[in-house]
């Protein structure tokens, strides 16, 4: 093997560690990042600022064209626009539409494409497997493949490693494979990747773990935790999501008891959490996004062991949009208002404030529930461009909430976007009765005692 080829490899290298680090951080080790979405582009950018030699792959030509022009297509990520522009100008970051072209040049291959879930709740690994095949076509001895995409435990061992070996003609030991779970939240991606949390690394063999840990020691300012194998690392990521889903479900179930207890659940939770062994989450209108609602399915549907707690948590959280919508209808009924004579404004359609994502967003089933009983549903979101799913569900989209010209019987706050803080909720009600306000995020509790508002929070007793 030539000295130039030797300089580009970390897996299996016998050079001193400081020389390997120097090779990585000087750009001698080319990196390919597969998937340049809302998590992939920040990851590619941090890799590029560390190594100076990253090529990203994405099948969307507009995404690739924009990145190569120094533009980020990701909205709401502080610092990302400027960082991408700087890295592209410095020739540290580029993008291509053909993953195989990237694989042919890279020595480190980092995969962060989405793991899909089919209609039956089963993981759909088709995108992951397609990228794996592309990488295998360009895999060379000494290459290191790192998966950051969230995967069902045993996927690296049982699916991806056999594919890499079969399609490349190489065996583990000639190349490395590691799983290093993405631990990143939208809106703070750069901060998280750079070291907000420890990085978890699990390799298919000891050398894979060593090489991947060396890489992330340079990427992250936080500690790197090595675990026994890829399956353990996969499980860590899934366990994190399952914990949050089950904890939120517990908070939501406690919230449904609030009126019978005649207490405010949020007050009780806040005080309970002053005890160090208690960490209850916050109840709300539902659990959305591309992560938490799906990760439990990686265990529930893929393994023979029963998962009654995880399934119950999923059922509870999936039921919260119904609880939220019904809260508005119940309050209106108390006021003697028939649903078919009612108008309800839904505030916030994305699953989370400031994040342009509607997968499993609670607002959609809320709109559907209200529309099905005859309510005139209005809906608005300050950051969402495509509202067709909500229009199809029966909502009329309002671009701006003008309290001088808009009157409704009820308002349901689903997503607490910052822009909604300026809305005068009482002014949306009519002259004959107060407006019903369902605060699905406990984000506007100041209206609880307002004389022109019938306030209903999730788990807040009135």
CSV table of C-alpha atoms in Angstrom, one decimal:
chain,number,residue,atom,x,y,z
A,1,UNK,CA,0.0,0.0,0.0
A,2,UNK,CA,1.4,3.4,-0.9
A,3,UNK,CA,2.1,6.0,1.7
A,4,UNK,CA,-0.6,8.3,0.3
A,5,UNK,CA,-3.2,5.5,0.7
A,6,UNK,CA,-1.9,4.8,4.2
A,7,UNK,CA,-2.3,8.4,5.1
A,8,UNK,CA,-6.0,8.3,4.3
A,9,UNK,CA,-6.9,5.4,6.6
A,10,UNK,CA,-7.7,5.3,10.3
A,11,UNK,CA,-9.1,1.8,10.6
A,12,UNK,CA,-6.3,-0.7,10.9
A,13,UNK,CA,-3.6,2.1,11.0
A,14,UNK,CA,-0.4,1.3,12.9
A,15,UNK,CA,0.8,4.9,13.0
A,16,UNK,CA,0.9,6.7,16.3
A,17,UNK,CA,-2.4,8.2,17.4
A,18,UNK,CA,-1.2,11.8,17.1
A,19,UNK,CA,-0.3,11.2,13.5
A,20,UNK,CA,-3.7,9.7,12.8
A,21,UNK,CA,-5.4,12.7,14.4
A,22,UNK,CA,-3.2,15.0,12.3
A,23,UNK,CA,-4.2,13.2,9.2
A,24,UNK,CA,-7.9,13.5,10.0
A,25,UNK,CA,-7.8,17.2,11.0
A,26,UNK,CA,-5.6,18.2,8.1
A,27,UNK,CA,-7.9,16.8,5.5
A,28,UNK,CA,-5.8,13.9,4.5
A,29,UNK,CA,-8.7,11.5,5.4
A,30,UNK,CA,-11.7,12.3,3.1
A,31,UNK,CA,-15.1,12.1,4.7
A,32,UNK,CA,-18.4,11.3,3.0
A,33,UNK,CA,-21.7,12.2,4.8
A,34,UNK,CA,-24.8,10.5,3.3
A,35,UNK,CA,-28.0,12.5,3.9
A,36,UNK,CA,-28.0,16.3,4.1
A,37,UNK,CA,-31.3,16.9,5.8
A,38,UNK,CA,-32.0,18.8,9.0
A,39,UNK,CA,-29.6,16.6,11.0
A,40,UNK,CA,-27.3,15.5,8.2
A,41,UNK,CA,-26.2,19.0,7.0
A,42,UNK,CA,-25.3,20.2,10.5
A,43,UNK,CA,-23.3,17.0,11.0
A,44,UNK,CA,-21.5,17.4,7.6
A,45,UNK,CA,-20.7,21.0,8.5
A,46,UNK,CA,-19.2,20.1,11.9
A,47,UNK,CA,-17.2,17.3,10.2
A,48,UNK,CA,-16.0,19.8,7.6
A,49,UNK,CA,-15.0,22.4,10.1
A,50,UNK,CA,-13.0,19.7,11.9
A,51,UNK,CA,-11.4,17.9,9.0
A,52,UNK,CA,-11.6,20.4,6.1
A,53,UNK,CA,-12.4,17.6,3.6
A,54,UNK,CA,-16.1,16.6,3.5
A,55,UNK,CA,-18.3,15.7,0.6
A,56,UNK,CA,-22.0,15.2,1.3
A,57,UNK,CA,-24.5,13.1,-0.7
A,58,UNK,CA,-28.1,13.9,-1.1
A,59,UNK,CA,-30.5,12.7,-3.8
A,60,UNK,CA,-32.3,16.1,-4.0
A,61,UNK,CA,-30.6,18.2,-6.7
A,62,UNK,CA,-31.9,21.5,-5.3
A,63,UNK,CA,-30.3,20.7,-1.9
A,64,UNK,CA,-27.0,19.8,-3.5
A,65,UNK,CA,-27.1,22.9,-5.8
A,66,UNK,CA,-27.8,25.2,-2.9
A,67,UNK,CA,-25.1,23.7,-0.7
A,68,UNK,CA,-22.5,24.0,-3.4
A,69,UNK,CA,-23.5,27.7,-3.8
A,70,UNK,CA,-22.9,28.1,0.0
A,71,UNK,CA,-26.6,28.1,1.0
A,72,UNK,CA,-28.2,26.0,3.7
A,73,UNK,CA,-31.8,24.8,3.1
A,74,UNK,CA,-32.4,24.1,6.8
A,75,UNK,CA,-34.6,26.6,8.6
A,76,UNK,CA,-34.2,27.5,12.2
A,77,UNK,CA,-30.6,26.3,12.9
A,78,UNK,CA,-28.6,29.1,14.5
A,79,UNK,CA,-25.2,29.6,12.9
A,80,UNK,CA,-25.7,27.0,10.2
A,81,UNK,CA,-26.2,29.4,7.3
A,82,UNK,CA,-23.0,31.2,8.0
A,83,UNK,CA,-21.0,28.1,8.7
A,84,UNK,CA,-22.1,26.4,5.4
A,85,UNK,CA,-21.2,29.5,3.4
A,86,UNK,CA,-17.8,29.7,5.0
A,87,UNK,CA,-17.0,26.0,4.6
A,88,UNK,CA,-18.0,26.0,0.9
A,89,UNK,CA,-15.9,29.1,0.3
A,90,UNK,CA,-12.9,27.4,1.9
A,91,UNK,CA,-13.4,24.2,-0.2
A,92,UNK,CA,-14.0,22.2,3.0
A,93,UNK,CA,-17.5,21.2,2.1
A,94,UNK,CA,-19.1,20.1,-1.1
A,95,UNK,CA,-22.1,18.0,-2.1
A,96,UNK,CA,-23.1,15.5,-4.8
A,97,UNK,CA,-26.3,13.8,-5.9
A,98,UNK,CA,-24.7,10.4,-6.4
A,99,UNK,CA,-23.8,8.6,-3.2
A,100,UNK,CA,-21.6,6.2,-5.2
A,101,UNK,CA,-19.4,9.0,-6.4
A,102,UNK,CA,-18.9,10.1,-2.8
A,103,UNK,CA,-18.2,6.6,-1.7
A,104,UNK,CA,-15.5,6.2,-4.3
A,105,UNK,CA,-13.5,9.1,-2.8
A,106,UNK,CA,-14.2,8.8,1.0
A,107,UNK,CA,-12.3,6.9,3.6
A,108,UNK,CA,-14.8,7.6,6.4
A,109,UNK,CA,-18.4,7.1,5.5
A,110,UNK,CA,-21.0,8.7,7.8
A,111,UNK,CA,-24.7,7.7,7.2
A,112,UNK,CA,-27.5,9.9,8.6
A,113,UNK,CA,-30.4,9.2,6.3
A,114,UNK,CA,-33.9,8.8,7.8
A,115,UNK,CA,-35.2,5.5,9.1
A,116,UNK,CA,-38.7,5.2,7.9
A,117,UNK,CA,-41.7,3.4,9.4
A,118,UNK,CA,-44.4,1.8,7.3
A,119,UNK,CA,-48.1,2.0,7.7
A,120,UNK,CA,-48.0,-1.0,10.0
A,121,UNK,CA,-45.5,0.6,12.4
A,122,UNK,CA,-42.6,-1.6,11.2
A,123,UNK,CA,-39.2,0.0,10.5
A,124,UNK,CA,-38.6,0.5,6.8
A,125,UNK,CA,-34.8,0.2,6.2
A,126,UNK,CA,-35.0,0.6,2.4
A,127,UNK,CA,-33.2,4.0,2.4
A,128,UNK,CA,-30.6,2.8,4.8
A,129,UNK,CA,-30.0,-0.3,2.8
A,130,UNK,CA,-29.8,1.6,-0.5
A,131,UNK,CA,-27.1,3.9,0.9
A,132,UNK,CA,-25.3,0.9,2.3
A,133,UNK,CA,-25.2,-0.7,-1.1
A,134,UNK,CA,-23.8,2.6,-2.6
A,135,UNK,CA,-21.1,2.7,0.1
A,136,UNK,CA,-20.2,-0.9,-0.5
A,137,UNK,CA,-19.6,-0.2,-4.2
A,138,UNK,CA,-16.8,2.2,-3.3
A,139,UNK,CA,-15.5,0.6,-0.1
A,140,UNK,CA,-11.8,0.2,0.2
A,141,UNK,CA,-9.5,-1.6,2.6
A,142,UNK,CA,-9.0,0.6,5.7
A,143,UNK,CA,-12.3,2.5,5.3
A,144,UNK,CA,-14.6,3.1,8.3
A,145,UNK,CA,-18.4,3.1,8.0
A,146,UNK,CA,-20.3,5.0,10.7
A,147,UNK,CA,-24.1,4.9,11.0
A,148,UNK,CA,-25.8,7.7,12.9
A,149,UNK,CA,-29.3,7.0,11.7
A,150,UNK,CA,-31.5,5.6,14.4
A,151,UNK,CA,-31.8,1.8,13.9
A,152,UNK,CA,-33.6,-1.1,15.5
A,153,UNK,CA,-31.1,-3.0,17.7
A,154,UNK,CA,-29.1,-5.6,15.7
A,155,UNK,CA,-29.5,-3.8,12.4
A,156,UNK,CA,-25.8,-3.2,12.0
A,157,UNK,CA,-24.9,-6.8,12.9
A,158,UNK,CA,-27.7,-8.7,11.1
A,159,UNK,CA,-28.4,-6.4,8.1
A,160,UNK,CA,-25.8,-3.8,7.3
A,161,UNK,CA,-22.5,-5.6,8.0
A,162,UNK,CA,-23.5,-8.6,5.8
A,163,UNK,CA,-24.6,-6.2,3.0
A,164,UNK,CA,-21.3,-4.3,3.2
A,165,UNK,CA,-19.3,-7.6,3.1
A,166,UNK,CA,-21.3,-9.2,0.3
A,167,UNK,CA,-21.4,-6.1,-2.0
A,168,UNK,CA,-17.8,-5.0,-1.4
A,169,UNK,CA,-16.0,-8.3,-1.4
A,170,UNK,CA,-14.3,-7.3,1.8
A,171,UNK,CA,-14.7,-8.6,5.3
A,172,UNK,CA,-14.9,-7.0,8.7
A,173,UNK,CA,-11.2,-6.5,9.7
A,174,UNK,CA,-10.4,-5.2,6.2
A,175,UNK,CA,-12.9,-2.3,6.9
A,176,UNK,CA,-14.5,-1.0,10.0
A,177,UNK,CA,-18.2,-0.5,11.0
A,178,UNK,CA,-19.5,1.5,14.0
A,179,UNK,CA,-22.7,2.8,15.2
A,180,UNK,CA,-22.7,6.3,16.8
A,181,UNK,CA,-26.2,7.5,17.5
A,182,UNK,CA,-27.2,11.0,16.6
A,183,UNK,CA,-28.1,12.9,19.8
A,184,UNK,CA,-29.3,16.1,18.3
A,185,UNK,CA,-32.4,18.3,18.6
A,186,UNK,CA,-33.7,20.6,15.9
A,187,UNK,CA,-32.9,24.3,16.6
A,188,UNK,CA,-29.6,23.5,18.4
A,189,UNK,CA,-28.0,21.0,16.1
A,190,UNK,CA,-24.5,22.6,15.9
A,191,UNK,CA,-24.4,23.0,19.6
A,192,UNK,CA,-25.4,19.4,20.2
A,193,UNK,CA,-23.0,17.9,17.6
A,194,UNK,CA,-20.1,19.9,18.9
A,195,UNK,CA,-20.5,18.5,22.4
A,196,UNK,CA,-23.6,19.3,24.3
A,197,UNK,CA,-23.8,15.6,25.3
A,198,UNK,CA,-21.4,12.7,25.5
A,199,UNK,CA,-21.0,10.8,22.2
A,200,UNK,CA,-21.7,7.1,22.2
A,201,UNK,CA,-19.6,4.8,20.0
A,202,UNK,CA,-20.0,1.1,19.5
A,203,UNK,CA,-18.0,-0.9,16.9
A,204,UNK,CA,-18.5,-4.2,15.2
A,205,UNK,CA,-15.0,-5.0,16.4
A,206,UNK,CA,-12.5,-3.4,18.7
A,207,UNK,CA,-10.6,-1.6,16.0
A,208,UNK,CA,-13.9,-0.1,14.7
A,209,UNK,CA,-14.6,1.2,18.1
A,210,UNK,CA,-11.1,2.7,18.5
A,211,UNK,CA,-11.2,4.4,15.1
A,212,UNK,CA,-14.6,5.8,15.5
A,213,UNK,CA,-13.8,7.1,19.0
A,214,UNK,CA,-10.7,8.8,17.7
A,215,UNK,CA,-12.9,10.6,15.1
A,216,UNK,CA,-15.5,11.8,17.6
A,217,UNK,CA,-12.9,12.9,20.0
A,218,UNK,CA,-12.0,15.5,17.4
A,219,UNK,CA,-15.6,16.3,16.4
A,220,UNK,CA,-17.0,16.7,20.0
A,221,UNK,CA,-15.7,18.7,22.9
A,222,UNK,CA,-17.5,16.3,25.3
A,223,UNK,CA,-16.5,12.8,26.4
A,224,UNK,CA,-16.8,9.8,24.1
A,225,UNK,CA,-18.4,6.8,25.7
A,226,UNK,CA,-17.4,3.5,24.1
A,227,UNK,CA,-19.8,0.6,24.5
A,228,UNK,CA,-19.5,-3.1,23.9
A,229,UNK,CA,-20.7,-3.3,20.3
A,230,UNK,CA,-23.0,-1.8,17.6
A,231,UNK,CA,-26.1,-3.4,19.1
A,232,UNK,CA,-25.6,-1.8,22.5
A,233,UNK,CA,-25.1,1.6,20.8
A,234,UNK,CA,-28.2,1.1,18.7
A,235,UNK,CA,-30.1,0.2,21.9
A,236,UNK,CA,-28.9,3.4,23.7
A,237,UNK,CA,-30.5,5.6,21.1
A,238,UNK,CA,-33.8,3.7,21.1
A,239,UNK,CA,-33.9,3.5,24.9
A,240,UNK,CA,-33.5,7.3,25.1
A,241,UNK,CA,-36.6,7.9,22.8
A,242,UNK,CA,-38.6,5.2,24.6
A,243,UNK,CA,-37.9,6.7,28.0
A,244,UNK,CA,-39.2,10.1,26.8
A,245,UNK,CA,-42.3,8.6,25.2
A,246,UNK,CA,-43.2,6.6,28.3
A,247,UNK,CA,-42.5,9.5,30.7
A,248,UNK,CA,-44.6,11.9,28.6
A,249,UNK,CA,-47.4,9.3,28.6
A,250,UNK,CA,-47.3,9.1,32.4
A,251,UNK,CA,-47.5,12.8,32.6
A,252,UNK,CA,-50.4,12.9,30.2
A,253,UNK,CA,-52.2,10.1,32.1
A,254,UNK,CA,-51.8,12.0,35.3
A,255,UNK,CA,-53.1,15.1,33.6
A,256,UNK,CA,-56.3,13.4,32.7
A,257,UNK,CA,-57.0,12.9,36.4
A,258,UNK,CA,-56.5,16.5,37.3
A,259,UNK,CA,-60.1,17.5,37.4
A,260,UNK,CA,-61.1,14.6,39.6
A,261,UNK,CA,-58.2,15.4,42.0
A,262,UNK,CA,-59.1,19.0,41.8
A,263,UNK,CA,-55.5,20.0,41.5
A,264,UNK,CA,-53.2,21.4,38.8
A,265,UNK,CA,-51.1,18.6,37.6
A,266,UNK,CA,-48.3,20.9,36.4
A,267,UNK,CA,-48.0,22.4,39.9
A,268,UNK,CA,-47.8,18.9,41.4
A,269,UNK,CA,-45.3,17.7,38.8
A,270,UNK,CA,-43.0,20.8,39.3
A,271,UNK,CA,-42.9,20.2,43.1
A,272,UNK,CA,-42.5,16.4,42.7
A,273,UNK,CA,-39.5,17.0,40.5
A,274,UNK,CA,-37.7,18.8,43.3
A,275,UNK,CA,-37.1,15.3,44.7
A,276,UNK,CA,-33.9,14.1,43.0
A,277,UNK,CA,-35.3,10.7,42.1
A,278,UNK,CA,-38.3,12.1,40.2
A,279,UNK,CA,-38.2,13.6,36.7
A,280,UNK,CA,-41.7,13.7,35.4
A,281,UNK,CA,-42.1,15.4,32.0
A,282,UNK,CA,-44.7,17.9,31.0
A,283,UNK,CA,-48.2,16.9,29.7
A,284,UNK,CA,-49.3,18.3,26.4
A,285,UNK,CA,-51.5,18.0,23.3
A,286,UNK,CA,-49.5,15.1,21.9
A,287,UNK,CA,-46.1,13.7,20.9
A,288,UNK,CA,-45.0,14.4,17.3
A,289,UNK,CA,-41.9,14.6,15.1
A,290,UNK,CA,-39.8,12.0,13.4
A,291,UNK,CA,-38.3,10.5,16.5
A,292,UNK,CA,-40.2,9.8,19.7
A,293,UNK,CA,-43.4,8.4,18.2
A,294,UNK,CA,-41.5,6.0,16.1
A,295,UNK,CA,-38.6,4.6,18.2
A,296,UNK,CA,-40.9,2.4,20.4
A,297,UNK,CA,-42.0,0.6,17.2
A,298,UNK,CA,-38.5,-0.5,16.7
A,299,UNK,CA,-38.9,-2.7,19.7
A,300,UNK,CA,-42.7,-3.3,19.9
A,301,UNK,CA,-43.0,-4.7,16.3
A,302,UNK,CA,-39.6,-6.2,15.6
A,303,UNK,CA,-39.0,-8.6,18.5
A,304,UNK,CA,-41.0,-11.4,20.1
A,305,UNK,CA,-40.8,-10.1,23.6
A,306,UNK,CA,-44.0,-8.4,24.6
A,307,UNK,CA,-43.9,-4.6,25.2
A,308,UNK,CA,-47.2,-3.8,27.0
A,309,UNK,CA,-45.8,-0.7,28.7
A,310,UNK,CA,-44.4,0.8,25.6
A,311,UNK,CA,-47.5,0.0,23.6
A,312,UNK,CA,-49.7,1.6,26.3
A,313,UNK,CA,-47.5,4.7,26.3
A,314,UNK,CA,-48.0,5.0,22.5
A,315,UNK,CA,-51.7,4.6,22.9
A,316,UNK,CA,-51.9,7.3,25.6
A,317,UNK,CA,-49.8,9.8,23.6
A,318,UNK,CA,-51.6,9.1,20.4
A,319,UNK,CA,-54.9,9.8,22.2
A,320,UNK,CA,-53.9,13.2,23.5
A,321,UNK,CA,-55.0,15.1,20.4
A,322,UNK,CA,-58.5,13.7,20.9
A,323,UNK,CA,-58.4,14.8,24.6
A,324,UNK,CA,-57.3,18.2,23.5
A,325,UNK,CA,-59.9,18.7,20.9
A,326,UNK,CA,-62.6,17.3,23.1
A,327,UNK,CA,-61.7,19.7,25.9
A,328,UNK,CA,-62.7,22.6,23.6
A,329,UNK,CA,-65.9,20.9,22.6
A,330,UNK,CA,-66.8,20.1,26.2
A,331,UNK,CA,-66.3,23.7,27.3
A,332,UNK,CA,-68.3,24.9,24.4
A,333,UNK,CA,-71.1,22.5,25.2
A,334,UNK,CA,-71.1,23.9,28.8
A,335,UNK,CA,-71.7,27.3,27.3
A,336,UNK,CA,-74.6,25.9,25.3
A,337,UNK,CA,-72.9,26.1,21.9
A,338,UNK,CA,-73.6,23.4,19.3
A,339,UNK,CA,-70.5,22.2,17.4
A,340,UNK,CA,-72.1,22.8,14.1
A,341,UNK,CA,-72.5,26.5,15.0
A,342,UNK,CA,-68.9,26.7,16.3
A,343,UNK,CA,-65.7,28.1,14.9
A,344,UNK,CA,-62.4,27.1,16.4
A,345,UNK,CA,-59.0,28.5,15.7
A,346,UNK,CA,-56.0,26.0,15.9
A,347,UNK,CA,-52.8,27.8,16.6
A,348,UNK,CA,-49.6,25.9,15.5
A,349,UNK,CA,-49.5,23.0,13.0
A,350,UNK,CA,-45.9,21.9,13.3
A,351,UNK,CA,-45.0,19.3,15.9
A,352,UNK,CA,-42.8,21.6,17.8
A,353,UNK,CA,-42.3,25.4,18.1
A,354,UNK,CA,-39.8,26.8,15.6
A,355,UNK,CA,-39.4,23.5,13.7
A,356,UNK,CA,-40.8,23.1,10.2
A,357,UNK,CA,-41.9,19.5,10.6
A,358,UNK,CA,-45.4,18.0,10.6
A,359,UNK,CA,-44.7,14.3,10.9
A,360,UNK,CA,-47.1,13.0,13.6
A,361,UNK,CA,-48.0,16.6,14.5
A,362,UNK,CA,-50.9,16.6,17.0
A,363,UNK,CA,-52.5,19.4,15.1
A,364,UNK,CA,-53.6,17.1,12.3
A,365,UNK,CA,-55.8,14.7,14.4
A,366,UNK,CA,-57.1,17.7,16.3
A,367,UNK,CA,-58.3,19.4,13.1
A,368,UNK,CA,-59.7,16.1,11.9
A,369,UNK,CA,-61.6,15.5,15.2
A,370,UNK,CA,-63.1,19.0,15.2
A,371,UNK,CA,-64.0,18.9,11.5
A,372,UNK,CA,-65.7,15.5,11.8
A,373,UNK,CA,-68.3,16.9,14.4
A,374,UNK,CA,-69.1,19.9,12.2
A,375,UNK,CA,-66.9,22.6,13.6
A,376,UNK,CA,-65.7,25.4,11.3
A,377,UNK,CA,-62.0,24.9,11.8
A,378,UNK,CA,-59.5,27.7,11.1
A,379,UNK,CA,-55.8,27.0,11.4
A,380,UNK,CA,-52.6,29.0,11.3
A,381,UNK,CA,-48.8,28.5,11.5
A,382,UNK,CA,-46.2,31.2,11.1
A,383,UNK,CA,-43.4,29.0,9.7
A,384,UNK,CA,-45.2,26.3,7.7
A,385,UNK,CA,-45.3,26.7,3.9
A,386,UNK,CA,-47.2,23.6,2.9
A,387,UNK,CA,-50.5,23.4,4.7
A,388,UNK,CA,-52.3,21.1,2.3
A,389,UNK,CA,-52.6,18.2,4.7
A,390,UNK,CA,-54.5,20.4,7.1
A,391,UNK,CA,-56.7,21.8,4.4
A,392,UNK,CA,-57.5,18.2,3.3
A,393,UNK,CA,-58.5,17.5,6.9
A,394,UNK,CA,-61.0,20.2,6.8
A,395,UNK,CA,-59.2,23.4,8.0
A,396,UNK,CA,-59.3,26.8,6.5
A,397,UNK,CA,-55.8,28.3,6.7
A,398,UNK,CA,-55.5,31.8,8.1
A,399,UNK,CA,-52.2,33.5,7.2
A,400,UNK,CA,-52.3,36.1,9.9
A,401,UNK,CA,-54.5,36.3,13.0
A,402,UNK,CA,-56.1,39.7,12.8
A,403,UNK,CA,-58.1,40.2,16.1
A,404,UNK,CA,-59.9,43.2,14.6
A,405,UNK,CA,-61.5,41.1,11.8
A,406,UNK,CA,-61.6,37.5,13.2
A,407,UNK,CA,-64.0,36.2,15.8
A,408,UNK,CA,-64.1,32.6,17.0
A,409,UNK,CA,-65.8,30.6,19.7
A,410,UNK,CA,-62.6,28.7,20.8
A,411,UNK,CA,-58.9,28.7,20.4
A,412,UNK,CA,-56.7,25.6,20.7
A,413,UNK,CA,-53.0,26.3,21.2
A,414,UNK,CA,-51.2,23.2,19.9
A,415,UNK,CA,-47.7,24.5,19.1
A,416,UNK,CA,-46.4,27.5,21.1
A,417,UNK,CA,-44.6,29.4,18.4
A,418,UNK,CA,-43.0,32.6,19.6
A,419,UNK,CA,-45.2,34.6,17.1
A,420,UNK,CA,-48.3,33.6,19.0
A,421,UNK,CA,-47.2,35.5,22.2
A,422,UNK,CA,-48.4,38.7,20.6
A,423,UNK,CA,-52.0,37.4,19.9
A,424,UNK,CA,-54.7,38.9,22.1
A,425,UNK,CA,-56.6,35.8,22.9
A,426,UNK,CA,-59.6,37.5,24.6
A,427,UNK,CA,-60.0,39.8,21.6
A,428,UNK,CA,-60.9,36.8,19.4
A,429,UNK,CA,-64.1,36.1,21.3
A,430,UNK,CA,-67.5,37.5,20.5
A,431,UNK,CA,-69.4,40.1,22.5
A,432,UNK,CA,-72.0,37.6,23.8
A,433,UNK,CA,-69.7,35.2,25.6
A,434,UNK,CA,-66.0,34.6,26.5
A,435,UNK,CA,-63.7,32.7,24.1
A,436,UNK,CA,-62.8,29.2,25.1
A,437,UNK,CA,-59.0,28.8,25.2
A,438,UNK,CA,-57.5,25.3,25.3
A,439,UNK,CA,-53.8,25.8,26.2
A,440,UNK,CA,-52.3,22.5,24.9
A,441,UNK,CA,-48.8,23.4,26.0
A,442,UNK,CA,-49.4,25.3,29.3
A,443,UNK,CA,-47.7,28.2,27.5
A,444,UNK,CA,-50.2,31.0,28.1
A,445,UNK,CA,-51.4,30.4,31.7
A,446,UNK,CA,-51.7,34.2,32.2
A,447,UNK,CA,-55.2,33.8,30.6
A,448,UNK,CA,-56.4,31.5,33.4
A,449,UNK,CA,-58.1,34.2,35.4
A,450,UNK,CA,-59.1,36.5,32.5
A,451,UNK,CA,-62.8,37.4,32.6
A,452,UNK,CA,-63.2,37.1,28.9
A,453,UNK,CA,-61.5,33.7,28.6
A,454,UNK,CA,-62.7,30.2,29.6
A,455,UNK,CA,-59.3,28.7,30.1
A,456,UNK,CA,-58.6,25.0,29.8
A,457,UNK,CA,-55.1,23.6,30.1
A,458,UNK,CA,-54.0,20.0,29.8
A,459,UNK,CA,-54.1,18.9,33.4
A,460,UNK,CA,-54.8,22.3,34.8
A,461,UNK,CA,-57.7,22.4,37.2
A,462,UNK,CA,-60.0,25.4,37.2
